[in-house]
mmCIF file of C-alpha atoms in Angstrom:
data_model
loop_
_atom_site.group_PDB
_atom_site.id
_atom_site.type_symbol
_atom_site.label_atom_id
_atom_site.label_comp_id
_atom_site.label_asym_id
_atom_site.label_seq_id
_atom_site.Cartn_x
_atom_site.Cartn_y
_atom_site.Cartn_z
ATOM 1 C CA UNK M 29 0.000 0.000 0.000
ATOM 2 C CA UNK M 30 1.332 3.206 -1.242
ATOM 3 C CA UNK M 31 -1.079 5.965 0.582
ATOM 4 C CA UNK M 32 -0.674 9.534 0.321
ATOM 5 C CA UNK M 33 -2.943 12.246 1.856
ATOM 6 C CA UNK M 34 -3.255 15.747 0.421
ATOM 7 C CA UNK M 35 -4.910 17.754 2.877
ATOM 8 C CA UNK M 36 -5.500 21.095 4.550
ATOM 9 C CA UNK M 37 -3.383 21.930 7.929
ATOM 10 C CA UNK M 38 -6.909 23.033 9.763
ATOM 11 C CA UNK M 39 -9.540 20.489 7.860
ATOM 12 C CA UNK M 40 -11.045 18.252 10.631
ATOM 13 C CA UNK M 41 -11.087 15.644 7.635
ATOM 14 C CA UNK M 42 -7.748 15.505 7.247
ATOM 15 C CA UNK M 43 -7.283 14.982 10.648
ATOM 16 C CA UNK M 44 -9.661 11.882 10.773
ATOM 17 C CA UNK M 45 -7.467 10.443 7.689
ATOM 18 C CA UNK M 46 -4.455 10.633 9.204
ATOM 19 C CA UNK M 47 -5.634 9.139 12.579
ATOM 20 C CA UNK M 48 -7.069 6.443 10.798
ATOM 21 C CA UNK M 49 -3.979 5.301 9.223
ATOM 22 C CA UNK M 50 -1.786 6.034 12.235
ATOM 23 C CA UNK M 51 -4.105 3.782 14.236
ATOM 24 C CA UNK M 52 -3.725 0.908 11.895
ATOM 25 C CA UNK M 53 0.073 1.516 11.432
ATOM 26 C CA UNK M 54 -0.082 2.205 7.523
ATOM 27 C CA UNK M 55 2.934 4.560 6.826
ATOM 28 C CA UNK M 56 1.474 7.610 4.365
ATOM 29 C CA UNK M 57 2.841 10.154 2.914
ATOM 30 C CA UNK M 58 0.934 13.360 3.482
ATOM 31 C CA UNK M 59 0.751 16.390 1.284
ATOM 32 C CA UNK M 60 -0.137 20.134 1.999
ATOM 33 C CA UNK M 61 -2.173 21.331 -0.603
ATOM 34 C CA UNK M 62 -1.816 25.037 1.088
ATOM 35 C CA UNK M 63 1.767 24.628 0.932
ATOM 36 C CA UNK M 64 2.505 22.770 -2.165
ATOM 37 C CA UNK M 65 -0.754 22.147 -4.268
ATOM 38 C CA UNK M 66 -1.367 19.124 -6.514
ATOM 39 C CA UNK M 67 0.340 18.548 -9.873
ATOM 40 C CA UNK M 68 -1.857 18.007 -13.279
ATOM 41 C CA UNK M 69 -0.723 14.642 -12.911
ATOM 42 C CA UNK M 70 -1.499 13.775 -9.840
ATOM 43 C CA UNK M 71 -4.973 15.434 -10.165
ATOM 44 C CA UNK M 72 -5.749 13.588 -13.635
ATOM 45 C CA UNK M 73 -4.834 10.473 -11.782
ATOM 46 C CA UNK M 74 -7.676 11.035 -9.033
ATOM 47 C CA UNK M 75 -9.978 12.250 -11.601
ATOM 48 C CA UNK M 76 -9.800 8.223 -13.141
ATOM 49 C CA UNK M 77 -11.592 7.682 -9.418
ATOM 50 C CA UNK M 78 -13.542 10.815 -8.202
ATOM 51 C CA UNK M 79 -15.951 12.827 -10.154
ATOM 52 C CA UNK M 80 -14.715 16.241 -11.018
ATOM 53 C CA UNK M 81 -17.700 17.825 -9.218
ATOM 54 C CA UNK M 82 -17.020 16.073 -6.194
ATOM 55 C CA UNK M 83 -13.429 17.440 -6.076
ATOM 56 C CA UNK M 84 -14.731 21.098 -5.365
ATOM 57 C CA UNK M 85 -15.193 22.397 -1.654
ATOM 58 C CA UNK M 86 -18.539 23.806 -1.257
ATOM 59 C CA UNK M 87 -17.404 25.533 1.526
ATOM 60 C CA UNK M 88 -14.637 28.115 -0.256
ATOM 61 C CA UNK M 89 -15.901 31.386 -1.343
ATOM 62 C CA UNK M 90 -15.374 30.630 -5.003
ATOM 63 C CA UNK M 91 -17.024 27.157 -5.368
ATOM 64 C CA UNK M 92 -20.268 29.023 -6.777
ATOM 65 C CA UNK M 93 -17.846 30.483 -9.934
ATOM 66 C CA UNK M 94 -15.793 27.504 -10.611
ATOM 67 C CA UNK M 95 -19.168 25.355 -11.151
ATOM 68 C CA UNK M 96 -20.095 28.227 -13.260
ATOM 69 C CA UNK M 97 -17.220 28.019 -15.747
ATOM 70 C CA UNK M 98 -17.950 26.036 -18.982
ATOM 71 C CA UNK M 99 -15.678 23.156 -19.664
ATOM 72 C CA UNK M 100 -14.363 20.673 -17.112
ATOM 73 C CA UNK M 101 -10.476 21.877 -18.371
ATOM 74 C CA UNK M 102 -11.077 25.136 -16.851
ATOM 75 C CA UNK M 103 -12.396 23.893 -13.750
ATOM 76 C CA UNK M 104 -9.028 21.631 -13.229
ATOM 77 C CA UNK M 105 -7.044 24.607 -14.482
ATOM 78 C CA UNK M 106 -8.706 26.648 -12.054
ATOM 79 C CA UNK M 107 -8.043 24.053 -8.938
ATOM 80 C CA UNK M 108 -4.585 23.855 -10.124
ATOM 81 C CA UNK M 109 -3.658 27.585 -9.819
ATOM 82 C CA UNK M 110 -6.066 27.189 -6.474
ATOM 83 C CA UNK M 111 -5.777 24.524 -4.598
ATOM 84 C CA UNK M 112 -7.769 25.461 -1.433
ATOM 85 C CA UNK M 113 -10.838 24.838 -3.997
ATOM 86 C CA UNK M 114 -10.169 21.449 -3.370
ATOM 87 C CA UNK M 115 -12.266 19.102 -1.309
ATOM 88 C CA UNK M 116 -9.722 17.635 1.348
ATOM 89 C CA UNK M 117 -8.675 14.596 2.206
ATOM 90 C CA UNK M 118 -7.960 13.185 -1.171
ATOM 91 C CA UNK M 119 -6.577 10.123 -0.383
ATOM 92 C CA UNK M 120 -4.485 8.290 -2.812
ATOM 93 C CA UNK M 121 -3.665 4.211 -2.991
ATOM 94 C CA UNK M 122 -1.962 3.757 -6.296
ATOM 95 C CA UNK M 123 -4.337 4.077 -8.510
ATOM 96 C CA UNK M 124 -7.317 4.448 -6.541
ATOM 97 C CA UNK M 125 -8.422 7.706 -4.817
ATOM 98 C CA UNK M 126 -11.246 9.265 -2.369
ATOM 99 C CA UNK M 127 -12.555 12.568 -1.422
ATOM 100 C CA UNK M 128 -13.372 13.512 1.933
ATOM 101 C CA UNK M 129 -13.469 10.719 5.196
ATOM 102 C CA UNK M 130 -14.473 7.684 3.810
ATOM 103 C CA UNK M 131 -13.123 4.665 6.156
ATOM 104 C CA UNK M 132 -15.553 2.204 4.537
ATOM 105 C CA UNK M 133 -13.329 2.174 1.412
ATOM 106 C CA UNK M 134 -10.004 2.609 3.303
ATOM 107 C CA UNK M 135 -10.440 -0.596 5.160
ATOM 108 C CA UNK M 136 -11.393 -2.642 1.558
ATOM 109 C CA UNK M 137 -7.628 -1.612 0.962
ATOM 110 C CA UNK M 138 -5.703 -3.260 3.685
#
């Protein structure tokens, strides 16, 4: 298991994911998306898993826009220049991927 965690340093989320792992002794790599943001690749590779849509944080002030704009390659341009538009935890196992806590699907992975 190859598990990395791109997260926020205050998202309650994140948190959970982290815990979660640390509990179970999985060793992860974790990512601040503040800090560092997500590369294209990286982000096409979750997009094989998550819906676009489901990558956007409803909470940030400019969710409302970026479901405005036309084509889905302006929406991932527009979460690559801003990465705080980004729903947090993704969590990443090779080639699969999650948004948000979702322990249900973690576990199928151990």
């Amino acid at each position: 298991m190859n598990i990395q965690i791109f997260g926020k340093p205050k998202c309650f989320d994140t948190k959970k994911a982290e815990r979660y792992f640390k509990e179970r002794r999985i060793k992860y790599q974790y990512i601040d998306l503040k800090k560092y943001g997500i590369s294209r690749g990286e982000l096409t590779s979750v997009l094989r898993s998550v819906k676009l849509e489901d990558l956007i944080d409803e909470k940030h002030p400019d969710a409302p826009l970026l479901r405005y704009l036309a084509h889905n390659e302006a929406k991932v341009e527009k979460l690559l220049e801003d990465p705080t538009l980004i729903k947090t935890p993704i969590v990443r196992n090779g080639k699969q991927a999650t948004v948000g806590s979702q322990p249900e699907v973690w576990k199928t992975w151990e």
